[in-house]
Amino acid sequence: MPTGPQHDRVVNSIVNGEITQEVFPCRCMEGDDHVEGPTSIDYEEEPEGYSVPGAEEIYLSSGMDEDYDFR
């Protein structure tokens, strides 16, 4: 049963490194158009807690070179 005025609900997702959008009709209590999901892609930023598998071994085997620190 609808609870609010009809508006758009936009759902963003990342597919093959690009943002895609799907738009659905919505009647939630928010009452205004709203966006869910990522709004941009930052290729420089890594997710928090991100670690390359075997990063410690790579770092140690490279003579602890900062260029090979993927921990």
mmCIF file of N, CA, C and O in Angstrom:
data_model
loop_
_atom_site.group_PDB
_atom_site.id
_atom_site.type_symbol
_atom_site.label_atom_id
_atom_site.label_comp_id
_atom_site.label_asym_id
_atom_site.label_seq_id
_atom_site.Cartn_x
_atom_site.Cartn_y
_atom_site.Cartn_z
ATOM 1 N N MET A 1 0.842 -1.169 0.000
ATOM 2 C CA MET A 1 0.000 0.000 0.000
ATOM 3 C C MET A 1 0.895 1.244 0.000
ATOM 4 O O MET A 1 1.765 1.380 0.850
ATOM 5 N N PRO A 2 0.706 2.175 -0.952
ATOM 6 C CA PRO A 2 1.513 3.396 -1.004
ATOM 7 C C PRO A 2 1.333 4.244 0.251
ATOM 8 O O PRO A 2 0.252 4.320 0.815
ATOM 9 N N THR A 3 2.425 4.854 0.680
ATOM 10 C CA THR A 3 2.370 5.654 1.897
ATOM 11 C C THR A 3 2.692 7.122 1.673
ATOM 12 O O THR A 3 2.451 7.938 2.541
ATOM 13 N N GLY A 4 3.294 7.475 0.559
ATOM 14 C CA GLY A 4 3.683 8.856 0.288
ATOM 15 C C GLY A 4 3.418 9.207 -1.159
ATOM 16 O O GLY A 4 2.976 8.374 -1.947
ATOM 17 N N PRO A 5 3.693 10.458 -1.563
ATOM 18 C CA PRO A 5 3.482 10.850 -2.952
ATOM 19 C C PRO A 5 4.452 10.117 -3.879
ATOM 20 O O PRO A 5 5.570 9.782 -3.484
ATOM 21 N N GLN A 6 4.012 9.863 -5.102
ATOM 22 C CA GLN A 6 4.861 9.145 -6.053
ATOM 23 C C GLN A 6 6.060 10.010 -6.435
ATOM 24 O O GLN A 6 5.937 11.205 -6.681
ATOM 25 N N HIS A 7 7.225 9.376 -6.458
ATOM 26 C CA HIS A 7 8.475 10.023 -6.832
ATOM 27 C C HIS A 7 9.405 8.949 -7.388
ATOM 28 O O HIS A 7 9.024 7.791 -7.479
ATOM 29 N N ASP A 8 10.617 9.337 -7.793
ATOM 30 C CA ASP A 8 11.571 8.374 -8.341
ATOM 31 C C ASP A 8 12.573 7.935 -7.293
ATOM 32 O O ASP A 8 13.039 8.729 -6.483
ATOM 33 N N ARG A 9 12.902 6.662 -7.348
ATOM 34 C CA ARG A 9 13.981 6.081 -6.542
ATOM 35 C C ARG A 9 15.036 5.633 -7.542
ATOM 36 O O ARG A 9 14.766 4.805 -8.403
ATOM 37 N N VAL A 10 16.219 6.216 -7.461
ATOM 38 C CA VAL A 10 17.304 5.897 -8.378
ATOM 39 C C VAL A 10 18.300 5.011 -7.642
ATOM 40 O O VAL A 10 18.738 5.335 -6.541
ATOM 41 N N VAL A 11 18.651 3.885 -8.254
ATOM 42 C CA VAL A 11 19.611 2.969 -7.652
ATOM 43 C C VAL A 11 20.850 2.926 -8.538
ATOM 44 O O VAL A 11 20.785 2.528 -9.696
ATOM 45 N N ASN A 12 21.984 3.384 -7.988
ATOM 46 C CA ASN A 12 23.253 3.361 -8.695
ATOM 47 C C ASN A 12 24.005 2.094 -8.339
ATOM 48 O O ASN A 12 23.952 1.625 -7.208
ATOM 49 N N SER A 13 24.737 1.561 -9.311
ATOM 50 C CA SER A 13 25.628 0.445 -9.039
ATOM 51 C C SER A 13 26.823 0.577 -9.973
ATOM 52 O O SER A 13 26.765 1.295 -10.968
ATOM 53 N N ILE A 14 27.898 -0.101 -9.640
ATOM 54 C CA ILE A 14 29.093 -0.073 -10.469
ATOM 55 C C ILE A 14 29.168 -1.382 -11.239
ATOM 56 O O ILE A 14 29.180 -2.461 -10.650
ATOM 57 N N VAL A 15 29.179 -1.271 -12.576
ATOM 58 C CA VAL A 15 29.263 -2.425 -13.449
ATOM 59 C C VAL A 15 30.431 -2.199 -14.396
ATOM 60 O O VAL A 15 30.457 -1.206 -15.122
ATOM 61 N N ASN A 16 31.402 -3.113 -14.378
ATOM 62 C CA ASN A 16 32.595 -3.002 -15.224
ATOM 63 C C ASN A 16 33.275 -1.650 -15.079
ATOM 64 O O ASN A 16 33.692 -1.033 -16.062
ATOM 65 N N GLY A 17 33.365 -1.147 -13.853
ATOM 66 C CA GLY A 17 34.054 0.102 -13.586
ATOM 67 C C GLY A 17 33.290 1.358 -13.948
ATOM 68 O O GLY A 17 33.829 2.451 -13.890
ATOM 69 N N GLU A 18 32.039 1.242 -14.329
ATOM 70 C CA GLU A 18 31.211 2.397 -14.690
ATOM 71 C C GLU A 18 29.962 2.419 -13.813
ATOM 72 O O GLU A 18 29.429 1.380 -13.451
ATOM 73 N N ILE A 19 29.481 3.618 -13.511
ATOM 74 C CA ILE A 19 28.240 3.738 -12.735
ATOM 75 C C ILE A 19 27.051 3.570 -13.673
ATOM 76 O O ILE A 19 26.994 4.182 -14.737
ATOM 77 N N THR A 20 26.131 2.705 -13.282
ATOM 78 C CA THR A 20 24.879 2.534 -14.023
ATOM 79 C C THR A 20 23.742 2.937 -13.095
ATOM 80 O O THR A 20 23.866 2.878 -11.881
ATOM 81 N N GLN A 21 22.630 3.358 -13.684
ATOM 82 C CA GLN A 21 21.471 3.784 -12.892
ATOM 83 C C GLN A 21 20.224 3.058 -13.353
ATOM 84 O O GLN A 21 20.023 2.844 -14.539
ATOM 85 N N GLU A 22 19.401 2.717 -12.387
ATOM 86 C CA GLU A 22 18.062 2.202 -12.653
ATOM 87 C C GLU A 22 17.095 3.084 -11.882
ATOM 88 O O GLU A 22 17.358 3.448 -10.739
ATOM 89 N N VAL A 23 15.992 3.453 -12.527
ATOM 90 C CA VAL A 23 15.005 4.323 -11.901
ATOM 91 C C VAL A 23 13.719 3.532 -11.680
ATOM 92 O O VAL A 23 13.241 2.851 -12.584
ATOM 93 N N PHE A 24 13.191 3.630 -10.470
ATOM 94 C CA PHE A 24 11.974 2.927 -10.107
ATOM 95 C C PHE A 24 10.970 3.918 -9.523
ATOM 96 O O PHE A 24 11.363 4.853 -8.831
ATOM 97 N N PRO A 25 9.672 3.710 -9.767
ATOM 98 C CA PRO A 25 8.687 4.541 -9.085
ATOM 99 C C PRO A 25 8.676 4.168 -7.602
ATOM 100 O O PRO A 25 8.882 3.018 -7.241
ATOM 101 N N CYS A 26 8.479 5.162 -6.752
ATOM 102 C CA CYS A 26 8.534 4.930 -5.306
ATOM 103 C C CYS A 26 7.438 5.736 -4.622
ATOM 104 O O CYS A 26 7.040 6.798 -5.104
ATOM 105 N N ARG A 27 6.952 5.249 -3.493
ATOM 106 C CA ARG A 27 5.953 5.959 -2.695
ATOM 107 C C ARG A 27 6.300 5.879 -1.208
ATOM 108 O O ARG A 27 5.428 5.775 -0.366
ATOM 109 N N CYS A 28 7.611 5.948 -0.904
ATOM 110 C CA CYS A 28 8.008 5.883 0.504
ATOM 111 C C CYS A 28 7.672 7.198 1.197
ATOM 112 O O CYS A 28 7.295 8.187 0.560
ATOM 113 N N MET A 29 7.827 7.225 2.491
ATOM 114 C CA MET A 29 7.500 8.416 3.276
ATOM 115 C C MET A 29 8.470 9.570 3.037
ATOM 116 O O MET A 29 8.187 10.693 3.390
ATOM 117 N N GLU A 30 9.633 9.282 2.398
ATOM 118 C CA GLU A 30 10.579 10.355 2.092
ATOM 119 C C GLU A 30 9.915 11.388 1.187
ATOM 120 O O GLU A 30 10.123 12.581 1.340
ATOM 121 N N GLY A 31 9.120 10.903 0.234
ATOM 122 C CA GLY A 31 8.299 11.783 -0.585
ATOM 123 C C GLY A 31 8.997 12.527 -1.694
ATOM 124 O O GLY A 31 8.353 13.123 -2.538
ATOM 125 N N ASP A 32 10.326 12.529 -1.735
ATOM 126 C CA ASP A 32 11.077 13.201 -2.791
ATOM 127 C C ASP A 32 11.948 12.188 -3.517
ATOM 128 O O ASP A 32 12.266 11.130 -2.980
ATOM 129 N N ASP A 33 12.377 12.548 -4.745
ATOM 130 C CA ASP A 33 13.299 11.692 -5.477
ATOM 131 C C ASP A 33 14.536 11.455 -4.614
ATOM 132 O O ASP A 33 15.010 12.357 -3.928
ATOM 133 N N HIS A 34 15.059 10.226 -4.635
ATOM 134 C CA HIS A 34 16.261 9.937 -3.861
ATOM 135 C C HIS A 34 17.132 8.934 -4.598
ATOM 136 O O HIS A 34 16.666 8.176 -5.432
ATOM 137 N N VAL A 35 18.439 8.995 -4.299
ATOM 138 C CA VAL A 35 19.439 8.151 -4.949
ATOM 139 C C VAL A 35 20.048 7.223 -3.911
ATOM 140 O O VAL A 35 20.386 7.643 -2.815
ATOM 141 N N GLU A 36 20.188 5.956 -4.281
ATOM 142 C CA GLU A 36 20.831 4.962 -3.428
ATOM 143 C C GLU A 36 22.052 4.426 -4.151
ATOM 144 O O GLU A 36 22.043 4.276 -5.360
ATOM 145 N N GLY A 37 23.100 4.150 -3.416
ATOM 146 C CA GLY A 37 24.307 3.581 -4.002
ATOM 147 C C GLY A 37 25.353 4.639 -4.281
ATOM 148 O O GLY A 37 25.192 5.808 -3.942
ATOM 149 N N PRO A 38 26.456 4.235 -4.914
ATOM 150 C CA PRO A 38 27.561 5.165 -5.144
ATOM 151 C C PRO A 38 27.171 6.270 -6.122
ATOM 152 O O PRO A 38 26.395 6.056 -7.033
ATOM 153 N N THR A 39 27.716 7.467 -5.898
ATOM 154 C CA THR A 39 27.448 8.587 -6.798
ATOM 155 C C THR A 39 28.673 8.944 -7.631
ATOM 156 O O THR A 39 28.582 9.746 -8.545
ATOM 157 N N SER A 40 29.826 8.362 -7.276
ATOM 158 C CA SER A 40 31.032 8.588 -8.070
ATOM 159 C C SER A 40 31.994 7.427 -7.860
ATOM 160 O O SER A 40 31.858 6.651 -6.933
ATOM 161 N N ILE A 41 32.981 7.355 -8.744
ATOM 162 C CA ILE A 41 34.012 6.337 -8.636
ATOM 163 C C ILE A 41 35.327 7.062 -8.443
ATOM 164 O O ILE A 41 35.709 7.902 -9.251
ATOM 165 N N ASP A 42 36.013 6.769 -7.351
ATOM 166 C CA ASP A 42 37.315 7.367 -7.094
ATOM 167 C C ASP A 42 38.356 6.273 -7.291
ATOM 168 O O ASP A 42 38.535 5.418 -6.443
ATOM 169 N N TYR A 43 39.028 6.317 -8.440
ATOM 170 C CA TYR A 43 39.988 5.275 -8.757
ATOM 171 C C TYR A 43 41.242 5.361 -7.898
ATOM 172 O O TYR A 43 41.996 4.419 -7.807
ATOM 173 N N GLU A 44 41.490 6.505 -7.264
ATOM 174 C CA GLU A 44 42.665 6.670 -6.421
ATOM 175 C C GLU A 44 42.442 6.125 -5.016
ATOM 176 O O GLU A 44 43.371 5.781 -4.331
ATOM 177 N N GLU A 45 41.187 6.093 -4.590
ATOM 178 C CA GLU A 45 40.868 5.697 -3.223
ATOM 179 C C GLU A 45 40.617 4.201 -3.145
ATOM 180 O O GLU A 45 39.883 3.636 -3.927
ATOM 181 N N GLU A 46 41.255 3.542 -2.186
ATOM 182 C CA GLU A 46 41.031 2.124 -1.961
ATOM 183 C C GLU A 46 40.060 1.959 -0.811
ATOM 184 O O GLU A 46 40.051 2.768 0.112
ATOM 185 N N PRO A 47 39.238 0.921 -0.830
ATOM 186 C CA PRO A 47 38.320 0.695 0.286
ATOM 187 C C PRO A 47 39.087 0.545 1.594
ATOM 188 O O PRO A 47 40.202 0.038 1.615
ATOM 189 N N GLU A 48 38.463 0.984 2.690
ATOM 190 C CA GLU A 48 39.097 0.863 3.999
ATOM 191 C C GLU A 48 39.350 -0.604 4.308
ATOM 192 O O GLU A 48 38.522 -1.460 4.070
ATOM 193 N N GLY A 49 40.524 -0.880 4.816
ATOM 194 C CA GLY A 49 40.870 -2.258 5.131
ATOM 195 C C GLY A 49 41.321 -3.045 3.919
ATOM 196 O O GLY A 49 41.539 -4.246 3.994
ATOM 197 N N TYR A 50 41.501 -2.386 2.791
ATOM 198 C CA TYR A 50 41.902 -3.057 1.558
ATOM 199 C C TYR A 50 43.336 -3.543 1.692
ATOM 200 O O TYR A 50 44.202 -2.835 2.166
ATOM 201 N N SER A 51 43.593 -4.748 1.258
ATOM 202 C CA SER A 51 44.935 -5.296 1.309
ATOM 203 C C SER A 51 45.117 -6.264 0.149
ATOM 204 O O SER A 51 44.240 -7.063 -0.151
ATOM 205 N N VAL A 52 46.265 -6.175 -0.508
ATOM 206 C CA VAL A 52 46.579 -7.097 -1.591
ATOM 207 C C VAL A 52 46.965 -8.429 -0.964
ATOM 208 O O VAL A 52 47.770 -8.460 -0.027
ATOM 209 N N PRO A 53 46.412 -9.556 -1.454
ATOM 210 C CA PRO A 53 46.810 -10.846 -0.898
ATOM 211 C C PRO A 53 48.323 -11.035 -1.021
ATOM 212 O O PRO A 53 48.905 -10.786 -2.070
ATOM 213 N N GLY A 54 48.970 -11.422 0.053
ATOM 214 C CA GLY A 54 50.408 -11.637 0.040
ATOM 215 C C GLY A 54 51.211 -10.353 0.123
ATOM 216 O O GLY A 54 52.413 -10.340 -0.149
ATOM 217 N N ALA A 55 50.561 -9.230 0.498
ATOM 218 C CA ALA A 55 51.223 -7.928 0.519
ATOM 219 C C ALA A 55 52.437 -7.907 1.440
ATOM 220 O O ALA A 55 53.468 -7.314 1.112
ATOM 221 N N GLU A 56 52.339 -8.566 2.575
ATOM 222 C CA GLU A 56 53.457 -8.589 3.527
ATOM 223 C C GLU A 56 54.668 -9.272 2.899
ATOM 224 O O GLU A 56 55.796 -8.775 2.991
ATOM 225 N N GLU A 57 54.437 -10.389 2.223
ATOM 226 C CA GLU A 57 55.538 -11.117 1.574
ATOM 227 C C GLU A 57 56.161 -10.289 0.450
ATOM 228 O O GLU A 57 57.381 -10.279 0.285
ATOM 229 N N ILE A 58 55.337 -9.592 -0.313
ATOM 230 C CA ILE A 58 55.847 -8.741 -1.399
ATOM 231 C C ILE A 58 56.723 -7.639 -0.813
ATOM 232 O O ILE A 58 57.825 -7.377 -1.303
ATOM 233 N N TYR A 59 56.234 -7.003 0.231
ATOM 234 C CA TYR A 59 56.970 -5.910 0.874
ATOM 235 C C TYR A 59 58.316 -6.400 1.413
ATOM 236 O O TYR A 59 59.366 -5.792 1.172
ATOM 237 N N LEU A 60 58.307 -7.510 2.130
ATOM 238 C CA LEU A 60 59.543 -8.027 2.707
ATOM 239 C C LEU A 60 60.523 -8.506 1.641
ATOM 240 O O LEU A 60 61.732 -8.283 1.748
ATOM 241 N N SER A 61 60.014 -9.150 0.577
ATOM 242 C CA SER A 61 60.908 -9.669 -0.458
ATOM 243 C C SER A 61 61.475 -8.572 -1.354
ATOM 244 O O SER A 61 62.432 -8.790 -2.079
ATOM 245 N N SER A 62 60.901 -7.365 -1.308
ATOM 246 C CA SER A 62 61.408 -6.258 -2.126
ATOM 247 C C SER A 62 62.403 -5.407 -1.344
ATOM 248 O O SER A 62 62.747 -4.308 -1.771
ATOM 249 N N GLY A 63 62.853 -5.890 -0.206
ATOM 250 C CA GLY A 63 63.788 -5.130 0.612
ATOM 251 C C GLY A 63 63.107 -4.000 1.355
ATOM 252 O O GLY A 63 63.704 -2.975 1.650
ATOM 253 N N MET A 64 61.812 -4.160 1.629
ATOM 254 C CA MET A 64 60.990 -3.173 2.316
ATOM 255 C C MET A 64 60.967 -1.831 1.575
ATOM 256 O O MET A 64 60.975 -0.763 2.169
ATOM 257 N N ASP A 65 60.914 -1.934 0.271
ATOM 258 C CA ASP A 65 60.837 -0.749 -0.598
ATOM 259 C C ASP A 65 59.424 -0.157 -0.508
ATOM 260 O O ASP A 65 58.430 -0.877 -0.680
ATOM 261 N N GLU A 66 59.301 1.149 -0.261
ATOM 262 C CA GLU A 66 57.994 1.811 -0.137
ATOM 263 C C GLU A 66 57.138 1.639 -1.397
ATOM 264 O O GLU A 66 55.917 1.622 -1.327
ATOM 265 N N ASP A 67 57.775 1.528 -2.561
ATOM 266 C CA ASP A 67 57.029 1.361 -3.811
ATOM 267 C C ASP A 67 56.302 0.021 -3.882
ATOM 268 O O ASP A 67 55.418 -0.169 -4.712
ATOM 269 N N TYR A 68 56.699 -0.927 -3.039
ATOM 270 C CA TYR A 68 56.079 -2.252 -3.030
ATOM 271 C C TYR A 68 55.332 -2.522 -1.729
ATOM 272 O O TYR A 68 55.145 -3.654 -1.335
ATOM 273 N N ASP A 69 54.910 -1.464 -1.051
ATOM 274 C CA ASP A 69 54.175 -1.613 0.198
ATOM 275 C C ASP A 69 52.679 -1.560 -0.084
ATOM 276 O O ASP A 69 52.083 -0.496 -0.190
ATOM 277 N N PHE A 70 52.040 -2.725 -0.269
ATOM 278 C CA PHE A 70 50.614 -2.833 -0.579
ATOM 279 C C PHE A 70 49.822 -3.289 0.637
ATOM 280 O O PHE A 70 48.690 -3.728 0.514
ATOM 281 N N ARG A 71 50.448 -3.226 1.829
ATOM 282 C CA ARG A 71 49.766 -3.674 3.033
ATOM 283 C C ARG A 71 48.671 -2.724 3.405
ATOM 284 O O ARG A 71 48.651 -1.578 3.203
#
